[in-house]
C-alpha positions as YAML, in Angstrom:
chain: A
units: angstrom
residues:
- id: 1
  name: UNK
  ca: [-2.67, -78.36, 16.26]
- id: 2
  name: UNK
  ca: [-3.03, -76.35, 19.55]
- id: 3
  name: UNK
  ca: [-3.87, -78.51, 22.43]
- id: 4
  name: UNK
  ca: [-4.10, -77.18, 26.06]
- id: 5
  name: UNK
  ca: [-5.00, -79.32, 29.17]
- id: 6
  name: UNK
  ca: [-6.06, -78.80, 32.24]
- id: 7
  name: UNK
  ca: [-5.23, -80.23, 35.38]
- id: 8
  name: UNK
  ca: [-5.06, -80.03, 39.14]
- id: 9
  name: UNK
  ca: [-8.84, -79.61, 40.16]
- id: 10
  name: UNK
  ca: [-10.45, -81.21, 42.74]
- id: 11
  name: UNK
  ca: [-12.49, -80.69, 46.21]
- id: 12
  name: UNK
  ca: [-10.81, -78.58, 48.75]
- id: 13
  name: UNK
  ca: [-12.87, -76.92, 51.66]
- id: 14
  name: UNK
  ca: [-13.44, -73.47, 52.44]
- id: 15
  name: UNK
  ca: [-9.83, -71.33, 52.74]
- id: 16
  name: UNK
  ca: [-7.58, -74.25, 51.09]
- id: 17
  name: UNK
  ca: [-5.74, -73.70, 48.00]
- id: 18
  name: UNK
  ca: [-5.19, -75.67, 44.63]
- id: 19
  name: UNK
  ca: [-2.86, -75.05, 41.76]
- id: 20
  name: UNK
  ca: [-4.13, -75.94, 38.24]
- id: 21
  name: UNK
  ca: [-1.75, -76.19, 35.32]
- id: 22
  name: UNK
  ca: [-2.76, -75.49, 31.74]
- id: 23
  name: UNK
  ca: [-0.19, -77.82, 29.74]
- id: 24
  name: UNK
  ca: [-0.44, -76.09, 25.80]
- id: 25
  name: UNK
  ca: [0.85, -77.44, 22.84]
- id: 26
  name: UNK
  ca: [1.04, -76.71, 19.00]
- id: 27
  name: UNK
  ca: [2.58, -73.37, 19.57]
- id: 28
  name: UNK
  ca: [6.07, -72.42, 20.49]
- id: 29
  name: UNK
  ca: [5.81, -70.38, 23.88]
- id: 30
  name: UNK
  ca: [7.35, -67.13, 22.95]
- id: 31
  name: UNK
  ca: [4.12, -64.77, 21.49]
- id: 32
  name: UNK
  ca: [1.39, -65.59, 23.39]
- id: 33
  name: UNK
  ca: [-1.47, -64.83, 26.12]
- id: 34
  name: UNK
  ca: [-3.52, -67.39, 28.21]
- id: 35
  name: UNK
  ca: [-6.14, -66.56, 30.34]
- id: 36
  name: UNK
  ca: [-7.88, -68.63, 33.11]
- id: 37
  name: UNK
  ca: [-11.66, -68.36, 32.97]
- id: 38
  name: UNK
  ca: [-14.79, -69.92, 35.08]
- id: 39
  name: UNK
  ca: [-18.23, -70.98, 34.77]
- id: 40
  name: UNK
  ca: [-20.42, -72.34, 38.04]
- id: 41
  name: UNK
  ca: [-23.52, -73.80, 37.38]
- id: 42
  name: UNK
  ca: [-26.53, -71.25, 36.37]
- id: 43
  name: UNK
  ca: [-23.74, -68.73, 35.33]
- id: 44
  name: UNK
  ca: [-22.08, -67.26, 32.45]
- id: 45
  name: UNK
  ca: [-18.49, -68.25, 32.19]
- id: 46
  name: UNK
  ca: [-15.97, -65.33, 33.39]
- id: 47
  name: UNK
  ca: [-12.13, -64.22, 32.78]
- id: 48
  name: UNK
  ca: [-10.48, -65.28, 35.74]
- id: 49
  name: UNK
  ca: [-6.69, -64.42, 35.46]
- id: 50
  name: UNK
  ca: [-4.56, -63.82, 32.37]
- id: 51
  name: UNK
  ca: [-1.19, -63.35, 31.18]
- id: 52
  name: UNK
  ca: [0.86, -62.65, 28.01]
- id: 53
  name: UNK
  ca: [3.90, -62.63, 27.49]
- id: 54
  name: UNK
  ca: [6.34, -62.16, 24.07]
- id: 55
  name: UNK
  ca: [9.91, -63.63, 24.11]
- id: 56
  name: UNK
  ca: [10.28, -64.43, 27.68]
- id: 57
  name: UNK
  ca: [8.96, -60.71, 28.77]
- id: 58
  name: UNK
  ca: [6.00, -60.75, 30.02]
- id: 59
  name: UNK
  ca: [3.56, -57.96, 28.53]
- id: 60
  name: UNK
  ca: [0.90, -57.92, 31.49]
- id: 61
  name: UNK
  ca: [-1.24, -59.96, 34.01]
- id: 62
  name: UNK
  ca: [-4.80, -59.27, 35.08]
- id: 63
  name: UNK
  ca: [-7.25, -60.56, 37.72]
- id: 64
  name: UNK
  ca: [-11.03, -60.60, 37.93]
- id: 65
  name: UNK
  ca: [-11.36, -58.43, 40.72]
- id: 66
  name: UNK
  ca: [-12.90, -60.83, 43.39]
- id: 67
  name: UNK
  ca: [-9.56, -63.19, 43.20]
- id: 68
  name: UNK
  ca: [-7.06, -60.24, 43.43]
- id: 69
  name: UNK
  ca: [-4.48, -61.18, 46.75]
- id: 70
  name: UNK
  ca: [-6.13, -64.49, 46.33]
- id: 71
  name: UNK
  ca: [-4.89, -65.98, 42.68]
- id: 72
  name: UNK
  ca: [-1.99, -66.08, 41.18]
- id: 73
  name: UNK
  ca: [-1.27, -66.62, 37.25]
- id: 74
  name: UNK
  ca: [2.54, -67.80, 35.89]
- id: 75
  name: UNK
  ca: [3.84, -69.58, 33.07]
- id: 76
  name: UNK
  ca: [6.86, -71.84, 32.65]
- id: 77
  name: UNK
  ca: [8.14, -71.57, 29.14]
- id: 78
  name: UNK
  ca: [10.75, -74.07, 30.00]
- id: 79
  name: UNK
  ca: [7.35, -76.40, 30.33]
- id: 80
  name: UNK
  ca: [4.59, -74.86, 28.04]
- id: 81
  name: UNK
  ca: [2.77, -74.40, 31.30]
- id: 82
  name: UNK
  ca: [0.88, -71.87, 32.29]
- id: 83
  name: UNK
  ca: [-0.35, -72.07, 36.26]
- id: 84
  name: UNK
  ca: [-3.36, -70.71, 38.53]
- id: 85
  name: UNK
  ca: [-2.63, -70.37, 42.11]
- id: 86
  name: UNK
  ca: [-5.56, -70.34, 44.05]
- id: 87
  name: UNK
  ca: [-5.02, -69.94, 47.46]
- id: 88
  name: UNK
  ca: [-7.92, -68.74, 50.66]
- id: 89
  name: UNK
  ca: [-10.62, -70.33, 48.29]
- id: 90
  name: UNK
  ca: [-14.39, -69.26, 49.04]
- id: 91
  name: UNK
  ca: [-17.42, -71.83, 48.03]
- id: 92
  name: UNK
  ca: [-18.26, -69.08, 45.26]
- id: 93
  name: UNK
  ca: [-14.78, -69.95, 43.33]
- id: 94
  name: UNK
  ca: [-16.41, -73.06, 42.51]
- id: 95
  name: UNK
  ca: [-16.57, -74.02, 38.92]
- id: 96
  name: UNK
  ca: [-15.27, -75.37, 36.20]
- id: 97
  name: UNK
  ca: [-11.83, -73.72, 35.38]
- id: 98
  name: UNK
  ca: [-10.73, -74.01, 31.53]
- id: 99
  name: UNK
  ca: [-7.69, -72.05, 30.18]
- id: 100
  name: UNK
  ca: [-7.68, -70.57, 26.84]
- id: 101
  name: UNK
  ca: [-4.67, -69.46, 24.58]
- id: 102
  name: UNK
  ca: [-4.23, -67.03, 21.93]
- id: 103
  name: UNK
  ca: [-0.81, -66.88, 19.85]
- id: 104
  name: UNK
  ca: [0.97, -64.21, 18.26]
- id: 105
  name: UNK
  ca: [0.95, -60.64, 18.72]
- id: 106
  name: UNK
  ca: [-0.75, -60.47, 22.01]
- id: 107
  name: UNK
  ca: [0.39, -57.60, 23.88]
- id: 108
  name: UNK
  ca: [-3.42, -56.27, 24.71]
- id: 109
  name: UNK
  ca: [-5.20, -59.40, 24.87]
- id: 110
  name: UNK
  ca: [-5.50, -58.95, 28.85]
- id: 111
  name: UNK
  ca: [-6.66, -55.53, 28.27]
- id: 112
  name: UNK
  ca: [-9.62, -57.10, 26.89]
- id: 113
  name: UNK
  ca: [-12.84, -56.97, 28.83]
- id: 114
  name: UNK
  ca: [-13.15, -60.56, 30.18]
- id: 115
  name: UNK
  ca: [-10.15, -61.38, 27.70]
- id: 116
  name: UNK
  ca: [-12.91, -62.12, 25.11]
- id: 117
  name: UNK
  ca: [-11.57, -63.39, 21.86]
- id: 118
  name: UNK
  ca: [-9.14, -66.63, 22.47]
- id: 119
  name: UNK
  ca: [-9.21, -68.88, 19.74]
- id: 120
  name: UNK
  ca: [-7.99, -71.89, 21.57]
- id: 121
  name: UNK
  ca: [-9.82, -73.89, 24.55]
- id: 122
  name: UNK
  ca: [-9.17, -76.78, 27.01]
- id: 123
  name: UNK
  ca: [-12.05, -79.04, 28.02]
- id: 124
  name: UNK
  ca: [-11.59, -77.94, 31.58]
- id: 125
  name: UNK
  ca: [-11.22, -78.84, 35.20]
- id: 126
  name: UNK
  ca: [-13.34, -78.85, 38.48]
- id: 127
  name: UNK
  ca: [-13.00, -77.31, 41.12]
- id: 128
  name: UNK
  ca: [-15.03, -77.77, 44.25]
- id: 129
  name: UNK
  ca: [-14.89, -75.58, 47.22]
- id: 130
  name: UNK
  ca: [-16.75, -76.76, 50.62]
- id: 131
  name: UNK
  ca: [-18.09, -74.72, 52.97]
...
């Protein structure tokens, strides 16, 4: 059974930074892509950050274009992690941040328009950004 969790949310004010890891399990790490999305309150949820990767190699990474210079996404294999570096955070990037896997051949997965289409959720993690 594929499991991801998230973790490392929390409150941080205005130009801080947070990393949140996306632990997954159920699949070996070697065909895959996981993508970071958002959804704030009153708003439809949004591809943040995603990244697949087959054998070690990694096949491509893509932002949402308001956290480009600003986000980072990287996986561990060594760890089944995948993280989300968030540094200079704004009050807007609040939300709660889930990750979301898919397995297999994945090589265009973050071509996809909001990387629509992963079969496999966490339940999520909050992050809070004061102003």
């Amino acid at each position: 059974e594929v499991q991801l969790v998230e973790s490392g949310g929390g409150l941080v004010q205005a130009g801080g930074s947070l990393r949140l890891s996306c632990a997954a399990s159920g699949f070996t790490f070697h065909d895959y892509a996981i993508g970071w999305f958002r959804q704030a309150p009153g708003k439809e949820r949004e591809g943040v950050a995603c990244i697949s990767s087959s054998d070690g190699s990694t096949y491509s990474v893509d932002y949402l274009e308001s956290v480009k210079g600003r986000f980072t996404i990287s996986s561990d294999g060594t760890k089944n992690t995948v993280y989300l570096q968030m540094n200079s955070l704004k009050p807007e990037d609040t939300a709660v941040y889930y990750c979301a896997a898919e397995v297999g051949y994945t090589e265009f997965v973050c071509t996809r328009p909001g990387y629509y289409g992963m079969d496999y959720w966490g339940k999520g993690t909050l992050v809070t950004v004061s102003s």
